[in-house]
CSV table of C-alpha atoms in Angstrom, one decimal:
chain,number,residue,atom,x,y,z
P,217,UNK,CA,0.0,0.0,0.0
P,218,UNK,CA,2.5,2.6,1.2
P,219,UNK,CA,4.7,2.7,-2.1
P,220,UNK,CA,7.9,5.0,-2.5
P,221,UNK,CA,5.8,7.8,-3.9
P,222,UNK,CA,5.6,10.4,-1.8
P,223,UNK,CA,1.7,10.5,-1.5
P,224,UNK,CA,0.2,12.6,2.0
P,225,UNK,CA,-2.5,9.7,2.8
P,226,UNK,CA,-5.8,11.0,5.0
P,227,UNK,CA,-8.2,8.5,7.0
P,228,UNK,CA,-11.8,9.6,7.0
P,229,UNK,CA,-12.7,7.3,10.0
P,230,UNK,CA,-16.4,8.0,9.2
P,231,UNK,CA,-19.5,5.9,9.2
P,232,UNK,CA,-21.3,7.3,6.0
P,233,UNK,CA,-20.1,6.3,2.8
P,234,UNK,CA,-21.3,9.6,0.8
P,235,UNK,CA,-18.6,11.3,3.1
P,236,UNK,CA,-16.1,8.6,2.1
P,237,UNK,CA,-17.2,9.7,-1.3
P,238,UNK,CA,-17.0,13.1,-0.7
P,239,UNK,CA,-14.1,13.4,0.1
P,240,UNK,CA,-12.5,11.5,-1.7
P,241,UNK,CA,-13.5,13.6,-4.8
P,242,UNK,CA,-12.2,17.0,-2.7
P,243,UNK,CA,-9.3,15.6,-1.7
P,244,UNK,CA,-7.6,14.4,-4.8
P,245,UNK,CA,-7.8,17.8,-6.3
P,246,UNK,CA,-5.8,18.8,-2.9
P,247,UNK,CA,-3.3,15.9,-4.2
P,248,UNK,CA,-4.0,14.2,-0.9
P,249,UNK,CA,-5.2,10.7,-1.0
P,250,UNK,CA,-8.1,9.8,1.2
P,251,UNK,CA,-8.5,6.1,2.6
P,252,UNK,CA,-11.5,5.3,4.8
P,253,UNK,CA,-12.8,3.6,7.8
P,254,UNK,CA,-16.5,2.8,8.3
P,255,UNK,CA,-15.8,2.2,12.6
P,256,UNK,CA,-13.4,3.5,15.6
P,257,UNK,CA,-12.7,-0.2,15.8
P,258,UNK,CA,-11.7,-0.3,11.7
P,259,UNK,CA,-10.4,3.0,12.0
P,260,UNK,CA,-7.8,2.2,14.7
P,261,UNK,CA,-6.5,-1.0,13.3
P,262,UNK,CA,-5.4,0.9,9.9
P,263,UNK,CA,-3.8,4.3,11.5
P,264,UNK,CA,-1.6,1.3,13.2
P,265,UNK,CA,-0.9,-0.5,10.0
P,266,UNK,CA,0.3,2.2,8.2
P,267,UNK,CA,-0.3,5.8,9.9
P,268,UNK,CA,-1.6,8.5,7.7
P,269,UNK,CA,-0.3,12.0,7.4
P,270,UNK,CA,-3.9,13.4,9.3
P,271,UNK,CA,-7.3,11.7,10.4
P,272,UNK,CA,-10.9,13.1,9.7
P,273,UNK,CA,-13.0,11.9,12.7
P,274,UNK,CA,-16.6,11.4,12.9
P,275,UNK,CA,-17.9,11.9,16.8
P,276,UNK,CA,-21.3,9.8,15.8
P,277,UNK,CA,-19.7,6.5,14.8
P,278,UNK,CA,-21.6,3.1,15.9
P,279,UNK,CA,-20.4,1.2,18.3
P,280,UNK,CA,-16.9,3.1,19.8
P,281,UNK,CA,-17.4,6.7,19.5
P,282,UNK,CA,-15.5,9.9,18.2
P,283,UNK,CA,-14.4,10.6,21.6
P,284,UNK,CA,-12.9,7.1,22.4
P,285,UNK,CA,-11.4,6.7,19.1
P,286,UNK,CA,-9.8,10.2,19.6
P,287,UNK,CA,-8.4,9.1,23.5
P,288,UNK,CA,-7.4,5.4,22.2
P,289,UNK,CA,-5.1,7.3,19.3
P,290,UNK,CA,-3.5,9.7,22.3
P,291,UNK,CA,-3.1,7.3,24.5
P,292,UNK,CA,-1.0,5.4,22.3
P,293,UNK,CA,2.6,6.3,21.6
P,294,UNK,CA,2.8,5.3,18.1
P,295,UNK,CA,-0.2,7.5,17.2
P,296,UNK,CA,-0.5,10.4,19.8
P,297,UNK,CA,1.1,12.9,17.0
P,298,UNK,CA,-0.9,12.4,14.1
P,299,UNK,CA,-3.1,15.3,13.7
P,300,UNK,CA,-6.8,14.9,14.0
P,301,UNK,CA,-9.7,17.1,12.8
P,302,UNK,CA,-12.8,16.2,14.2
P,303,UNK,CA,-15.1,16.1,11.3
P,304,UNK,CA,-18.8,16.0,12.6
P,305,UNK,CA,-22.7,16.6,12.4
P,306,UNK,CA,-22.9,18.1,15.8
P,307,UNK,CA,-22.6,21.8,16.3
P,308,UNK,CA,-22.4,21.7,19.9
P,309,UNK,CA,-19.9,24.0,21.8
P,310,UNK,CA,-19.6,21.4,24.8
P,311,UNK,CA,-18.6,19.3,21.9
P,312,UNK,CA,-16.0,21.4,20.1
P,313,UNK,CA,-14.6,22.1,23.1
P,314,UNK,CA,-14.1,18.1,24.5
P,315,UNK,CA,-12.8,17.4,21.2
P,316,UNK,CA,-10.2,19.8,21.1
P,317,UNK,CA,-9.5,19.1,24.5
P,318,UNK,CA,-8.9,16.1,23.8
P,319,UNK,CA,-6.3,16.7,21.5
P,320,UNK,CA,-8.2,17.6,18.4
P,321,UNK,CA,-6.6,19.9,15.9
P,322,UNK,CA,-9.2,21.7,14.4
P,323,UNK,CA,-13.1,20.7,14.6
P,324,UNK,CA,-15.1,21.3,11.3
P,325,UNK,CA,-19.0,20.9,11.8
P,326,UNK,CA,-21.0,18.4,8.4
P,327,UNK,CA,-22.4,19.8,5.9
P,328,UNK,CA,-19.0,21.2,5.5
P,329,UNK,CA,-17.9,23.7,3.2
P,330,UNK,CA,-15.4,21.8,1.4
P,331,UNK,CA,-13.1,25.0,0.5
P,332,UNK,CA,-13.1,25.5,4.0
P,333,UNK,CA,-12.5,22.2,4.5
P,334,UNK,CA,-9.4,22.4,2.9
P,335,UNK,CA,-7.6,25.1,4.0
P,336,UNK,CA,-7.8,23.7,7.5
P,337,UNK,CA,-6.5,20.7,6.3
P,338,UNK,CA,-3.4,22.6,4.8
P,339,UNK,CA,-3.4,24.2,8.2
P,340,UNK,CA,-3.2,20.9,10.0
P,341,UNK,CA,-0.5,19.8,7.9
P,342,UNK,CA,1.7,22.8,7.5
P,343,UNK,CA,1.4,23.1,11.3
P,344,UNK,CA,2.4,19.5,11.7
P,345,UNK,CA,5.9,19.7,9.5
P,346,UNK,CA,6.8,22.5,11.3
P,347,UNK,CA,6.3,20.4,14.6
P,348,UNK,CA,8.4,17.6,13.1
P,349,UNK,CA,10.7,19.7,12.1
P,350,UNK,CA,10.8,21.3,16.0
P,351,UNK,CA,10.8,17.7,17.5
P,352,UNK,CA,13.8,17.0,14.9
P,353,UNK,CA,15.9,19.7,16.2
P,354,UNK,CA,15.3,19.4,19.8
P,355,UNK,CA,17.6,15.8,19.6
P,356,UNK,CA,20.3,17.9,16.7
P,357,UNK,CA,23.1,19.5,18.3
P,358,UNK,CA,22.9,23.1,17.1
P,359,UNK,CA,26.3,23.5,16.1
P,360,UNK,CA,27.6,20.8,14.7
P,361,UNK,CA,24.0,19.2,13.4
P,362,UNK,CA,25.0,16.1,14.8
P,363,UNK,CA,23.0,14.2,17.6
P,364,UNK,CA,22.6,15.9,21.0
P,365,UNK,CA,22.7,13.2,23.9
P,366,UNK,CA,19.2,13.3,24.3
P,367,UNK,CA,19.0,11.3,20.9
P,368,UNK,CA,22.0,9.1,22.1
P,369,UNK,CA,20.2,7.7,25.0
P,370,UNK,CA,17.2,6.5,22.7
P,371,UNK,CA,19.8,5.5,19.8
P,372,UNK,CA,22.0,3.8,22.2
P,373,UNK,CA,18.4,1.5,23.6
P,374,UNK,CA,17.6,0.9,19.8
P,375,UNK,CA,21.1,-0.2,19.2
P,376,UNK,CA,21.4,-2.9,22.1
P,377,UNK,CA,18.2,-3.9,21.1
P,378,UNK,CA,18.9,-4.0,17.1
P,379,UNK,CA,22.5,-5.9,18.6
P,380,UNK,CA,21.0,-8.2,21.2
P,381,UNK,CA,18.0,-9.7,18.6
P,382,UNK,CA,20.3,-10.4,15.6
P,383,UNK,CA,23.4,-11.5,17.4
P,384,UNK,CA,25.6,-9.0,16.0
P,385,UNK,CA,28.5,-7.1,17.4
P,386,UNK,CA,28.5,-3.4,18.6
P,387,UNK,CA,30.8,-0.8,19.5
P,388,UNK,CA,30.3,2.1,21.3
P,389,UNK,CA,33.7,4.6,21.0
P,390,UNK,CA,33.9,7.8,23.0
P,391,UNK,CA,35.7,10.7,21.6
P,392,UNK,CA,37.3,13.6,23.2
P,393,UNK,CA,39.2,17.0,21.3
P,394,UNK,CA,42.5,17.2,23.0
P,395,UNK,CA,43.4,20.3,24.7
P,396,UNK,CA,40.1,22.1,23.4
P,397,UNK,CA,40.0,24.6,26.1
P,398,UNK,CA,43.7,25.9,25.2
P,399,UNK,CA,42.0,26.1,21.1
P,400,UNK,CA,39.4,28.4,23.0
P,401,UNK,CA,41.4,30.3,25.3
P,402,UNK,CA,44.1,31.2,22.7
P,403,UNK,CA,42.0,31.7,19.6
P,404,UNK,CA,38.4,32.6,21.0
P,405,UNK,CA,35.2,30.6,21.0
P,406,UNK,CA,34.7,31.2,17.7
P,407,UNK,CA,37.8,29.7,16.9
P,408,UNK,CA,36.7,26.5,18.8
P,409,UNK,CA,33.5,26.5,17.2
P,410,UNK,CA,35.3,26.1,13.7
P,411,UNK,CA,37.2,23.1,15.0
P,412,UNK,CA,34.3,21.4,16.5
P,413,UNK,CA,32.4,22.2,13.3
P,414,UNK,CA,35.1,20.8,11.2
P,415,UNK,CA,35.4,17.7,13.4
P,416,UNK,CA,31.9,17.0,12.8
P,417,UNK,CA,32.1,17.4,9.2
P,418,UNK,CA,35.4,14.5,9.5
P,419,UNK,CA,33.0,12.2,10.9
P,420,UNK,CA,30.4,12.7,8.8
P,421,UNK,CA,32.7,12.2,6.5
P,422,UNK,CA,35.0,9.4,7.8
P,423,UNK,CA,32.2,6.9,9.6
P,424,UNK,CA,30.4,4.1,7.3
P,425,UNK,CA,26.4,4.1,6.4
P,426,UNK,CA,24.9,2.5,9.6
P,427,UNK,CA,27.7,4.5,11.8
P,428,UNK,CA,25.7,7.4,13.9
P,429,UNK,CA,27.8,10.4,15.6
P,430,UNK,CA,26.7,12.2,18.6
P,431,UNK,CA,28.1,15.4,19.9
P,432,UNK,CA,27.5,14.7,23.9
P,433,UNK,CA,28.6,17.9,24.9
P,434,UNK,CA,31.4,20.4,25.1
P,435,UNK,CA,34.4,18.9,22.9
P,436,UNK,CA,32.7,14.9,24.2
P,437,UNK,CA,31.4,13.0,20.8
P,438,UNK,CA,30.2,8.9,20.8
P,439,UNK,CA,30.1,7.2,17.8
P,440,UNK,CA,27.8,3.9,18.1
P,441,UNK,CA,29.5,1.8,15.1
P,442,UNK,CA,26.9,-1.5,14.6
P,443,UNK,CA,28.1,-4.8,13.7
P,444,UNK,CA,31.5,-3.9,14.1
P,445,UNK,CA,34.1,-5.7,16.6
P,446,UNK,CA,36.5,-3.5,18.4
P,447,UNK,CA,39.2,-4.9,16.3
P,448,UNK,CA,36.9,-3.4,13.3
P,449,UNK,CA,36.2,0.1,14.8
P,450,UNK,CA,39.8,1.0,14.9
P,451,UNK,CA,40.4,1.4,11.0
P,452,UNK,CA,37.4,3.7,11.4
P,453,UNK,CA,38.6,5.5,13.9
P,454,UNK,CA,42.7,5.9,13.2
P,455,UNK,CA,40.9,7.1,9.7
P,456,UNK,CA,39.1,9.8,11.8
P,457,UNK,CA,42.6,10.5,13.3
P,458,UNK,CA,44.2,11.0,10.2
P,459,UNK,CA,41.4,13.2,8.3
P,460,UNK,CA,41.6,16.0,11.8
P,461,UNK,CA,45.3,15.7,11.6
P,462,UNK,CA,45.8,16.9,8.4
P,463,UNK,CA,43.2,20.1,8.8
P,464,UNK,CA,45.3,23.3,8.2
P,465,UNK,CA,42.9,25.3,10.3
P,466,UNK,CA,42.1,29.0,9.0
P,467,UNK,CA,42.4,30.6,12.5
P,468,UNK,CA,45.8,28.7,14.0
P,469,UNK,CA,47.5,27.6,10.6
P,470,UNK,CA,50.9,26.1,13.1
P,471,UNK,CA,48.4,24.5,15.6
P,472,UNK,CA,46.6,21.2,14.9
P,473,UNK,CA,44.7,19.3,16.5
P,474,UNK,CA,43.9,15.7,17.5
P,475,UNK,CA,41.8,13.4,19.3
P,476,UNK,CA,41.8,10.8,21.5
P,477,UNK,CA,39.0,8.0,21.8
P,478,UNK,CA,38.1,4.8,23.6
P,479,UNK,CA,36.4,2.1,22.2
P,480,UNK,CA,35.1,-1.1,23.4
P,481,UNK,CA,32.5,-3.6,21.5
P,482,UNK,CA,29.5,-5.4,23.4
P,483,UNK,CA,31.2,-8.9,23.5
P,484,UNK,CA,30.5,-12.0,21.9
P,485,UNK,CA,26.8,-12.5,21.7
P,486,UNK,CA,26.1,-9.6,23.7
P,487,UNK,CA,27.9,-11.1,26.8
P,488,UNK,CA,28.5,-7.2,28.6
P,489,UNK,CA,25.8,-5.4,30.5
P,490,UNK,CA,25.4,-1.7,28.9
P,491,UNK,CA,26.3,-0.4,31.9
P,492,UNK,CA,29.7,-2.0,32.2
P,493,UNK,CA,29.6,-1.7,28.3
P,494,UNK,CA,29.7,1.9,28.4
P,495,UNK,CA,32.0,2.1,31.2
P,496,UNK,CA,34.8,0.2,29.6
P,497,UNK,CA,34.3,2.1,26.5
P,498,UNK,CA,34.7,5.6,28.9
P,499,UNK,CA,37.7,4.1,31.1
P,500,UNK,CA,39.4,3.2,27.4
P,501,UNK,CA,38.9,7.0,26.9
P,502,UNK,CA,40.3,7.8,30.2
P,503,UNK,CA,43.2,5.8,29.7
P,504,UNK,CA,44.1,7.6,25.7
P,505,UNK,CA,44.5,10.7,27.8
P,506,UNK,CA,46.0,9.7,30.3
P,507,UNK,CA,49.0,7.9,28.3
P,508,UNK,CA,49.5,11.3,26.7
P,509,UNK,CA,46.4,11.8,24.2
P,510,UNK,CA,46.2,11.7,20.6
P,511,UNK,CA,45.7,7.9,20.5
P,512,UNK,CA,43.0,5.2,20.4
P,513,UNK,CA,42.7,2.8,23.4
P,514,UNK,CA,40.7,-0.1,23.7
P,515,UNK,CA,38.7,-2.2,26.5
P,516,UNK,CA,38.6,-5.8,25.8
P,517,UNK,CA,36.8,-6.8,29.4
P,518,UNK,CA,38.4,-5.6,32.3
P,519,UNK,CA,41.7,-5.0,30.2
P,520,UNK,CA,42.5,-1.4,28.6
P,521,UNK,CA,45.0,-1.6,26.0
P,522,UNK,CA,46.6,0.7,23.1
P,523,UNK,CA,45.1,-0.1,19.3
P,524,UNK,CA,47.5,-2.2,17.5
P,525,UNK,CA,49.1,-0.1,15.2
X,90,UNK,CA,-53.6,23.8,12.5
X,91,UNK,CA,-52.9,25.4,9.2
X,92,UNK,CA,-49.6,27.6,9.1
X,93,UNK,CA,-48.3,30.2,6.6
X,94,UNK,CA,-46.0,28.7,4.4
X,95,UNK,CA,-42.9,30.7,4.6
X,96,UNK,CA,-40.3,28.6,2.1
X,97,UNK,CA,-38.5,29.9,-0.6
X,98,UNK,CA,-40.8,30.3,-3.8
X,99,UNK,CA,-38.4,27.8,-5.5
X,100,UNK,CA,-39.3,25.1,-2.7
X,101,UNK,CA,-42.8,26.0,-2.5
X,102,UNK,CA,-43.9,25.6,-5.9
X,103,UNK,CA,-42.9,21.8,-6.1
X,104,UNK,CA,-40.4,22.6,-9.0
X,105,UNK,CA,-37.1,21.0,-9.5
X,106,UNK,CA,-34.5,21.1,-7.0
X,107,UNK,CA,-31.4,21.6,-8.1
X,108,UNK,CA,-27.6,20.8,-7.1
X,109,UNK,CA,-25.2,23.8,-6.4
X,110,UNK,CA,-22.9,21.7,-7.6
X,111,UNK,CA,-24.1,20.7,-11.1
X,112,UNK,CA,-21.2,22.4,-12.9
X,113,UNK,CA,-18.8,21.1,-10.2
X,114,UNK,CA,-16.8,18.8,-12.5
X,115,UNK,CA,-15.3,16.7,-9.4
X,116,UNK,CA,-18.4,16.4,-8.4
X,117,UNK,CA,-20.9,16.1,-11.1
X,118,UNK,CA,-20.7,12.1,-11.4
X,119,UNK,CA,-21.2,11.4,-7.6
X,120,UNK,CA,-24.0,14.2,-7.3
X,121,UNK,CA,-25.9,11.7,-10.4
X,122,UNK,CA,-25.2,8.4,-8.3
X,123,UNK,CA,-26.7,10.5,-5.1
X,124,UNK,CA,-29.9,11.7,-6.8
X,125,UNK,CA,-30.5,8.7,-8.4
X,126,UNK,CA,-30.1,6.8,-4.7
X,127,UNK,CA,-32.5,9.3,-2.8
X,128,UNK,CA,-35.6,7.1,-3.7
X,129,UNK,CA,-34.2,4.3,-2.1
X,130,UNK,CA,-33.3,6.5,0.3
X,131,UNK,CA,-36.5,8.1,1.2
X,132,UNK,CA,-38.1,4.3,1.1
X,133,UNK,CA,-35.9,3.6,4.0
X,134,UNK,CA,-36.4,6.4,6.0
X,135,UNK,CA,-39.8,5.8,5.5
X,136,UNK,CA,-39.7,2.0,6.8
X,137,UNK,CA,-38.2,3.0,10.0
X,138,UNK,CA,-40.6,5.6,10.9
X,139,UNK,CA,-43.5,3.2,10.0
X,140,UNK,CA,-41.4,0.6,12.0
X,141,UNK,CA,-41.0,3.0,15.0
X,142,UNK,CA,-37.1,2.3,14.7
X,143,UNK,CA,-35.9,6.0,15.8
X,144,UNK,CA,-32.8,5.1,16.9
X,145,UNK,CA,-32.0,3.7,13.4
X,146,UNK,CA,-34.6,6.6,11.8
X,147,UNK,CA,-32.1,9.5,13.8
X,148,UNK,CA,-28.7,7.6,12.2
X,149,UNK,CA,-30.2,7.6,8.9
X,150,UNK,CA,-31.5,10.9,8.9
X,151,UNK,CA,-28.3,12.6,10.8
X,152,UNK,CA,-25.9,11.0,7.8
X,153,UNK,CA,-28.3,12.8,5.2
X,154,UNK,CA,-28.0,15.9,7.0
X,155,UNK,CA,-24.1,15.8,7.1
X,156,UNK,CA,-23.9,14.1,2.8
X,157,UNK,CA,-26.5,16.3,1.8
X,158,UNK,CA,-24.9,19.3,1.9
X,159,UNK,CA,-22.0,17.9,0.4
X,160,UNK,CA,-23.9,17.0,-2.5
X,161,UNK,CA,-25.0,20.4,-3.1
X,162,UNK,CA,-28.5,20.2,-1.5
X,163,UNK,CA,-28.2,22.4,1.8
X,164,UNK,CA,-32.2,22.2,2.1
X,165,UNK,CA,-32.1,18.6,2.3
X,166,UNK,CA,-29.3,19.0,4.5
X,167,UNK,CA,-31.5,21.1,6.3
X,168,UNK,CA,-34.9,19.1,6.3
X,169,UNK,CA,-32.8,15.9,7.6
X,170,UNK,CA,-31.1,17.8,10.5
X,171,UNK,CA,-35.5,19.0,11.5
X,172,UNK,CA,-36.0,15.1,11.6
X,173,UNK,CA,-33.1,14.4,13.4
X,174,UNK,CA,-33.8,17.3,16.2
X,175,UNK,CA,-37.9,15.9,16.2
X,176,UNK,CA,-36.3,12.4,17.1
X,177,UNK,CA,-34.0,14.1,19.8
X,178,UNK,CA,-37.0,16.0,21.1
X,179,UNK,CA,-39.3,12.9,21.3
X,180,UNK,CA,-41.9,14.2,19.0
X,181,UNK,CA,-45.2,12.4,18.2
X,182,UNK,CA,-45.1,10.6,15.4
X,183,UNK,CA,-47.4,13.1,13.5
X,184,UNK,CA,-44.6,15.8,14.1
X,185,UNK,CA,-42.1,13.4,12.7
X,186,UNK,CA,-44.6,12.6,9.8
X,187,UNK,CA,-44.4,16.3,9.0
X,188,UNK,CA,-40.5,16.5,9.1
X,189,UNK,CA,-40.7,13.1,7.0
X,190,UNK,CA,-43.0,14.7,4.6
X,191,UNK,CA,-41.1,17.7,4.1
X,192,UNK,CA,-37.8,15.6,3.6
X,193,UNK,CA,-39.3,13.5,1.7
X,194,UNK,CA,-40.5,16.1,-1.1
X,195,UNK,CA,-37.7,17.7,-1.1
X,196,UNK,CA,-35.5,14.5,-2.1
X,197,UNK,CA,-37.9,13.9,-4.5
X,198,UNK,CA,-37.3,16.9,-6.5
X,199,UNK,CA,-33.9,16.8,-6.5
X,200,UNK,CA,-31.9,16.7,-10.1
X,201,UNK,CA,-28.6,17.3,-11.0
């Protein structure tokens, strides 16, 4: 049903077929297509299947009405962000009112005007990319546009999970800009912004298709590299290495910088706990700087040890 | 008791009601399949009143009210929301007759 076209699908969850009908005629000229759903019950099993862009609700359905359709879709976590226009015979204030309490977007009274009709729908959806669009940058680190650590902490959960039901390796490496605060004190924040800037950019750059980068705060960056061993994450990273190296920054030509990371992988078949996972991935860290930075160190169990060269 | 008869000349005088959206061209096809249904319609509607059904009577006539419209018929629209209020209001069923009735004509001068 959903193909790679990039259709905006409505669900008229609605129990009269000349509104099905309706609609569907007003829509396509929108270039929206409309699906329907004769009952709550019908109506909730497709948004489920294959969420639509926005809903049309009818309050007077058999059976389960409007208003339970409407708290079953916000109660649930896969659908509570799907906008909803309540789309009903009943001009009732106390009505409008519960449904847009309830979480309602708009509320559009039948017999509709459908030019009306459709301008709130290009409301509903305008207003809705811009709240993706919100929701999107509130886990994007504003600088660098990588991942903020709110979006690591979910990432990191899909990962394991991703990891644990398929058997396959994963390694988590923490990365840390060497001697950042001197870059800042000596050449301004501004300065320090271009270099984490153009560090981003390297591992943008540097890190493989299913690799994600997180910038976790200050000059601190994780990488979550999936189905890669330790032994496999270090090509990766020493590559990283390299690329910031060789950057003849604009603002300090004679000074370059470097990095240090830590890296450990989850063990064969999962065997760590994330806790101890991401602890021996933060001690390997530790350890780089503390045998003089500018290196790669790894944890295989309770053992830190350089990268082989 | 006899009242004044305050309708529109148009609907008065038993003459053919007309779709506002006859020269719709997205909707000229579905406003034909809906005339042509409102006989069947209207036998229905009928039924359940005769049947004393008003639950079914109110759902029936509360989807004409919210299609009608739609359609391009706001009177019918408007003649199906009356019935549905005189079910709400437990009318006798010689008020709901009269709502019928007026429904009733009015579907059955309906053309595209």
């Amino acid at each position: 049903m959903s193909g790679s076209a990039p259709v905006t699908r409505v669900l008229a969850i609605d129990d009269s077929e000349d509104i099905h009908a309706i609609l569907r005629a007003r829509l396509e000229r929108e270039g929206l297509v409309l699906e329907s759903a004769a009952s709550g019950a019908e109506g909730l099993a497709a948004v489920l299947a294959d969420p639509p862009a926005l809903i049309l609700l009818d309050l007077g359905l058999p059976g389960m009405d409007g208003f339970e359709v409407l708290r079953h879709l916000k109660d649930n976590d896969r659908t509570h962000s799907i906008p909803v226009i309540v789309l009903s015979g009943s001009d009732d204030a106390k009505d409008k009112v519960r449904g847009l309490d309830m979480g309602a977007v708009d509320y559009v009274c039948k017999p509709f005007d459908h030019y009306e009709l459709s301008a709130r729908l290009r409301v509903a959806l305008r207003t809705q990319r811009l709240l993706e669009m919100l929701a999107r940058r509130a886990q994007i680190d504003g600088l660098t546009g990588l991942w903020n650590r709110e979006h690591f902490d979910a990432r990191l959960a899909d990962a394991l999970a991703t990891s644990a039901r398929h058997g396959a390796p994963l390694a988590l490496a923490y990365g840390d800009l060497d001697h950042f605060k001197s870059v800042n004190d000596t050449y301004g924040h501004s300065a320090g912004d271009a270099v984490l800037e153009g560090f981003a950019d390297i591992l943008l750059g540097e890190l493989r298709e299913a690799d994600v980068a997180f910038r976790l705060g200050g000059e601190e960056f994780a990488l979550l590299l999936p189905d890669t061993t330790v032994e496999e994450s270090i090509a990766v990273l020493e590559r990283i290495r390299a690329s910031l190296a060789g950057v003849c920054w604009p603002r300090h030509p004679d000074r370059a910088i470097t990095c240090s990371f830590g890296v450990a992988d989850r063990g064969v078949g999962g065997s760590w706990e994330p806790s101890a996972w991401m602890e021996a991935a933060d001690k390997a860290l530790y350890a780089a700087k503390n045998a003089g930075r500018d290196r790669v160190m790894i944890a295989h169990g309770e053992e830190i040890e350089p990268a082989p060269c | 008791m006899h009242q004044p008869d305050t309708r529109p000349h148009a609907l008065r005088n038993g003459g053919e009601l007309r779709s506002t959206l006859a020269d719709d061209p997205d909707m000229r096809e579905l406003v034909g399949q809906f005339v042509e249904s409102l006989g069947k319609r209207v036998t229905l509607l009928e039924s359940l009143l005769l049947g004393g059904e008003t639950a079914e009577l109110r759902r029936a006539a509360h989807q004409l009210k919210g299609a009608g419209g739609g359609y391009g018929f706001d009177p019918i629209s408007a003649a199906a929301g009356a019935l549905e209020r005189s079910v709400d209001a437990g009318a006798s069923h010689e008020e709901l007759r009269a709502s019928m009735d007026e429904l009733a004509s009015l579907c059955r001068r309906a053309s595209v």
